[in-house]
Coordinates of C-alpha atoms in Angstrom, one line a residue:
M230 CA 6.4 -22.1 -7.5
F231 CA 5.3 -21.9 -11.1
S232 CA 1.7 -22.5 -10.0
R233 CA 1.9 -19.6 -7.6
M234 CA 3.4 -17.3 -10.3
S235 CA 0.6 -18.4 -12.7
K236 CA -2.1 -17.6 -10.1
G237 CA -0.5 -14.2 -9.3
W238 CA -0.4 -13.5 -13.1
N239 CA -4.1 -14.2 -13.4
I240 CA -5.0 -12.0 -10.4
A241 CA -2.8 -9.2 -11.8
M242 CA -4.3 -9.4 -15.2
N243 CA -7.8 -9.3 -13.8
A244 CA -7.0 -6.2 -11.7
L245 CA -5.2 -4.7 -14.6
R246 CA -8.4 -5.0 -16.7
V247 CA -10.3 -3.1 -14.0
L248 CA -7.6 -0.4 -14.0
N249 CA -7.6 -0.3 -17.8
A250 CA -11.3 0.4 -17.7
N251 CA -10.9 3.1 -15.1
K252 CA -7.6 4.8 -15.8
Q253 CA -8.6 7.7 -13.5
L254 CA -7.9 5.4 -10.6
M255 CA -4.2 6.1 -11.1
I256 CA -4.8 9.7 -10.1
F257 CA -5.0 8.6 -6.4
P258 CA -1.5 7.1 -6.1
I259 CA -0.2 10.2 -8.0
L260 CA -1.8 12.6 -5.6
S261 CA -0.7 10.4 -2.6
G262 CA 2.9 10.4 -3.9
I263 CA 3.0 14.2 -4.6
T264 CA 1.5 15.0 -1.2
L265 CA 3.9 12.6 0.6
L266 CA 6.9 14.0 -1.2
A267 CA 5.9 17.5 -0.2
V268 CA 5.4 16.5 3.4
V269 CA 8.7 14.6 3.5
G270 CA 10.5 17.6 2.0
S271 CA 8.9 20.0 4.5
F272 CA 9.6 17.7 7.4
F273 CA 13.4 17.3 6.7
A274 CA 13.7 21.0 5.9
G275 CA 12.1 21.9 9.2
V276 CA 14.3 19.5 11.1
F277 CA 17.4 20.8 9.5
F278 CA 16.8 24.5 10.0
T279 CA 15.5 24.2 13.5
S280 CA 17.7 21.7 15.3
G281 CA 19.9 20.0 12.8
F282 CA 19.9 16.2 12.2
D283 CA 22.8 15.6 14.6
S284 CA 21.1 17.2 17.5
I285 CA 17.9 15.2 17.0
A286 CA 19.7 11.9 16.5
T287 CA 21.6 12.3 19.8
D288 CA 18.7 13.2 22.2
N289 CA 15.2 12.2 23.0
K290 CA 13.6 14.4 20.3
M291 CA 14.0 11.7 17.7
Y292 CA 11.1 9.4 18.6
P293 CA 8.4 12.2 19.1
I294 CA 9.4 13.7 15.7
L295 CA 9.4 10.3 14.1
F296 CA 6.0 9.7 15.5
L297 CA 4.7 12.9 14.0
F298 CA 6.3 12.0 10.6
Y299 CA 4.6 8.5 10.7
L300 CA 1.3 10.1 11.7
V301 CA 1.2 12.4 8.7
A302 CA 2.6 9.8 6.3
Y303 CA 0.1 7.1 7.3
F304 CA -2.8 9.6 7.2
I305 CA -1.9 10.6 3.6
I306 CA -1.5 7.0 2.4
V307 CA -4.7 5.7 3.9
F308 CA -6.7 8.8 2.8
F309 CA -5.9 8.3 -0.9
N310 CA -6.0 4.5 -0.7
M311 CA -9.5 4.7 0.8
A312 CA -10.6 7.0 -2.0
L313 CA -9.3 4.6 -4.6
I314 CA -10.9 1.6 -2.9
H315 CA -14.2 3.4 -2.7
C316 CA -14.1 4.2 -6.4
T317 CA -13.3 0.5 -7.1
T318 CA -16.3 -0.4 -5.0
L319 CA -18.5 1.9 -7.0
Y320 CA -17.3 0.2 -10.2
F321 CA -18.0 -3.3 -8.8
K322 CA -21.6 -2.1 -8.1
G323 CA -22.0 -0.8 -11.6
E324 CA -22.1 2.8 -10.4
E325 CA -20.4 5.8 -12.0
L326 CA -17.1 6.6 -10.3
S327 CA -15.0 9.8 -10.2
V328 CA -12.0 11.3 -8.4
Y329 CA -14.4 13.7 -6.6
K330 CA -16.5 10.9 -5.3
G331 CA -13.5 9.1 -4.0
L332 CA -12.0 12.1 -2.2
S333 CA -15.4 13.1 -0.8
F334 CA -15.8 9.6 0.7
S335 CA -12.4 9.8 2.3
I336 CA -13.2 13.2 3.7
S337 CA -16.3 11.7 5.3
R338 CA -14.1 9.2 7.1
V339 CA -11.3 11.6 8.0
G340 CA -11.8 11.1 11.8
L341 CA -11.5 7.3 11.5
I342 CA -8.5 7.8 9.1
F343 CA -6.8 10.0 11.7
M344 CA -7.4 7.5 14.5
W345 CA -5.9 4.7 12.4
A346 CA -2.9 7.0 11.5
V347 CA -2.3 7.6 15.3
F348 CA -2.5 3.9 16.0
S349 CA -0.2 3.0 13.1
A350 CA 2.3 5.7 14.0
T351 CA 2.4 4.4 17.5
I352 CA 3.1 0.9 16.3
G353 CA 5.7 2.2 13.8
T354 CA 7.5 4.2 16.5
L355 CA 7.6 1.3 18.9
L356 CA 9.0 -1.0 16.2
K357 CA 11.7 1.6 15.4
A358 CA 12.7 1.9 19.1
I359 CA 13.0 -1.9 19.3
Q360 CA 15.1 -2.0 16.2
D361 CA 17.4 0.8 17.4
N362 CA 17.9 -0.6 20.9
L363 CA 18.2 -4.3 20.4
G364 CA 20.7 -4.4 17.6
T365 CA 20.6 -7.4 15.3
I366 CA 18.0 -9.2 17.4
G367 CA 15.8 -6.1 17.2
K368 CA 16.0 -6.1 13.4
I369 CA 14.9 -9.7 13.3
I370 CA 12.0 -9.1 15.7
V371 CA 10.9 -6.0 13.8
G372 CA 11.1 -7.9 10.5
L373 CA 8.9 -10.7 11.9
L374 CA 6.4 -8.3 13.5
G375 CA 6.3 -6.2 10.3
F376 CA 5.4 -9.4 8.4
V377 CA 2.6 -10.2 10.8
W378 CA 1.4 -6.7 10.9
S379 CA 1.1 -6.6 7.1
A380 CA -1.0 -9.8 7.1
A381 CA -3.2 -8.7 10.0
T382 CA -4.0 -5.3 8.4
F383 CA -4.7 -6.5 4.9
F384 CA -8.4 -5.6 5.0
V385 CA -8.1 -2.7 7.4
I386 CA -8.8 0.1 4.9
P387 CA -12.1 -1.2 3.6
V388 CA -13.1 -2.3 7.1
I389 CA -12.6 1.2 8.4
A390 CA -14.3 2.6 5.3
Y391 CA -17.5 0.5 5.4
E392 CA -17.7 -0.9 8.9
K393 CA -16.5 2.3 10.7
L394 CA -14.5 0.5 13.3
T395 CA -11.9 1.9 15.7
P396 CA -8.3 0.9 15.1
I397 CA -8.1 -2.1 17.4
E398 CA -11.6 -3.4 16.3
A399 CA -10.6 -2.9 12.7
T400 CA -7.4 -4.9 13.1
K401 CA -9.4 -7.7 14.8
R402 CA -12.0 -7.6 12.0
S403 CA -9.3 -7.7 9.4
I404 CA -7.7 -10.8 11.0
E405 CA -11.2 -12.5 11.1
L406 CA -11.6 -11.9 7.4
M407 CA -8.2 -13.3 6.7
K408 CA -9.0 -16.5 8.6
E409 CA -12.5 -16.8 7.1
K410 CA -11.2 -16.5 3.5
W411 CA -7.8 -18.0 3.5
G412 CA -7.1 -19.3 7.0
E413 CA -3.7 -18.4 8.2
A414 CA -2.4 -17.6 4.7
V415 CA 1.2 -16.4 4.2
V416 CA 1.1 -12.9 2.8
A417 CA 4.8 -13.2 1.7
N418 CA 3.6 -15.6 -1.1
F419 CA 1.5 -12.9 -2.6
S420 CA 2.2 -13.8 -6.1
F421 CA 1.6 -10.4 -7.6
S422 CA 5.0 -9.3 -6.2
G423 CA 6.7 -11.6 -8.8
L424 CA 5.0 -9.7 -11.6
V425 CA 6.2 -6.4 -10.1
L426 CA 9.7 -7.7 -9.8
L427 CA 9.7 -8.8 -13.5
S428 CA 8.5 -5.4 -14.5
F429 CA 11.2 -3.6 -12.6
M430 CA 13.8 -5.9 -14.2
A431 CA 12.5 -5.2 -17.7
I432 CA 12.6 -1.5 -17.1
G433 CA 16.1 -1.7 -15.7
I434 CA 17.5 -3.8 -18.6
S435 CA 15.8 -1.5 -21.1
A436 CA 17.3 1.6 -19.5
I437 CA 20.8 0.1 -19.4
A438 CA 20.5 -0.9 -23.1
V439 CA 19.4 2.6 -24.1
S440 CA 22.2 4.2 -22.0
E441 CA 24.8 2.1 -23.7
L442 CA 23.6 2.2 -27.2
I443 CA 21.9 5.6 -27.6
N444 CA 22.2 8.1 -24.8
E445 CA 22.9 8.0 -21.1
G446 CA 20.5 10.8 -20.2
L447 CA 17.7 9.1 -22.2
G448 CA 18.4 5.8 -20.4
I449 CA 18.1 7.5 -17.0
G450 CA 14.8 9.2 -18.1
I451 CA 13.4 5.9 -19.2
F452 CA 14.4 4.3 -15.9
V453 CA 12.9 7.1 -13.8
C454 CA 9.6 7.3 -15.8
G455 CA 9.3 3.6 -16.0
M456 CA 9.8 3.0 -12.3
G457 CA 7.3 5.8 -11.5
L458 CA 4.7 4.4 -13.8
I459 CA 5.1 0.9 -12.4
A460 CA 4.9 2.2 -8.8
I461 CA 1.7 4.1 -9.6
M462 CA 0.1 1.1 -11.4
T463 CA 1.2 -1.3 -8.6
S464 CA -0.4 0.8 -5.9
A465 CA -3.6 1.0 -7.8
I466 CA -3.7 -2.7 -8.6
R467 CA -3.1 -3.7 -5.0
S468 CA -5.9 -1.6 -3.8
I469 CA -8.2 -3.0 -6.5
I470 CA -7.3 -6.5 -5.3
V471 CA -8.0 -5.6 -1.7
S472 CA -11.4 -4.1 -2.6
A473 CA -12.4 -7.1 -4.7
A474 CA -11.3 -9.6 -2.0
Y475 CA -13.2 -7.6 0.7
H476 CA -16.4 -7.5 -1.2
D477 CA -16.1 -11.1 -2.2
V478 CA -16.1 -11.9 1.5
D479 CA -19.4 -10.0 1.7
G480 CA -20.8 -12.0 -1.3
D481 CA -20.5 -9.1 -3.7
M482 CA -18.5 -10.4 -6.7
D483 CA -17.4 -8.4 -9.7
I484 CA -17.4 -9.9 -13.2
H485 CA -13.7 -9.3 -13.6
F486 CA -12.8 -11.7 -10.8
N487 CA -13.8 -15.3 -10.2
K488 CA -13.9 -17.0 -6.8
A489 CA -11.0 -19.4 -7.5
S490 CA -8.6 -16.7 -8.5
L491 CA -9.4 -14.6 -5.4
E492 CA -9.0 -17.7 -3.1
D493 CA -5.6 -18.2 -4.7
L494 CA -4.5 -14.7 -3.9
F495 CA -2.5 -16.2 -1.1
A496 CA -0.6 -19.5 -1.7
Q497 CA -0.9 -22.0 1.1
K498 CA 2.2 -23.8 2.3

């Protein structure tokens, strides 16, 4: 356990160094979050003013609307993640990166991103239907399938970006890369999550202390800002790790990562 935490720490610190050298990479998670919040707000406002939540929840409108929501959400997330990964790739190659270059690259792949969003939204809607109609068993099934899906699609974004594959082909290719690099690794042992958890705990404890000793409003402000910053950095660092791992598979290594640490990204049972 401690060995896995140590490996995760080394991976996180290496990715953090890349992020520290390119702070503009954090702009992509910020843009993604703002856009997603705007879409979510518009979505729920539209639902409320047109049909009302109760009407949709009790008829067959729920799943088509849920599909549309997933479609837009996945498109936004993948669009900005791909932009970040491309900028990271430019950095690994020693080229100059910019927010403009990242966004321009994602725009050039907008058709592939849309296809993937449709595919993911379909999967997400089907899983939601299973969860809703099979009770506790459905929740267990969805939990297991969600775990498998996360592992299978680990490399999907760079695969779509640089190999220009369709959704099913991209998923197959992502699985192939996982097997080539780590075999059937268990993504749940992704050690970086431990660092994130510790960061959340530190922010929470600090916020509580400030609330009790100084001012409750200040404590809440520290909590909200701290959580937001951690979420932004976590999103960026995860994309950096995905990009580094993908290009390592293709034999293109960056000076900030070594082969051993990348191979330890997933802990074998």
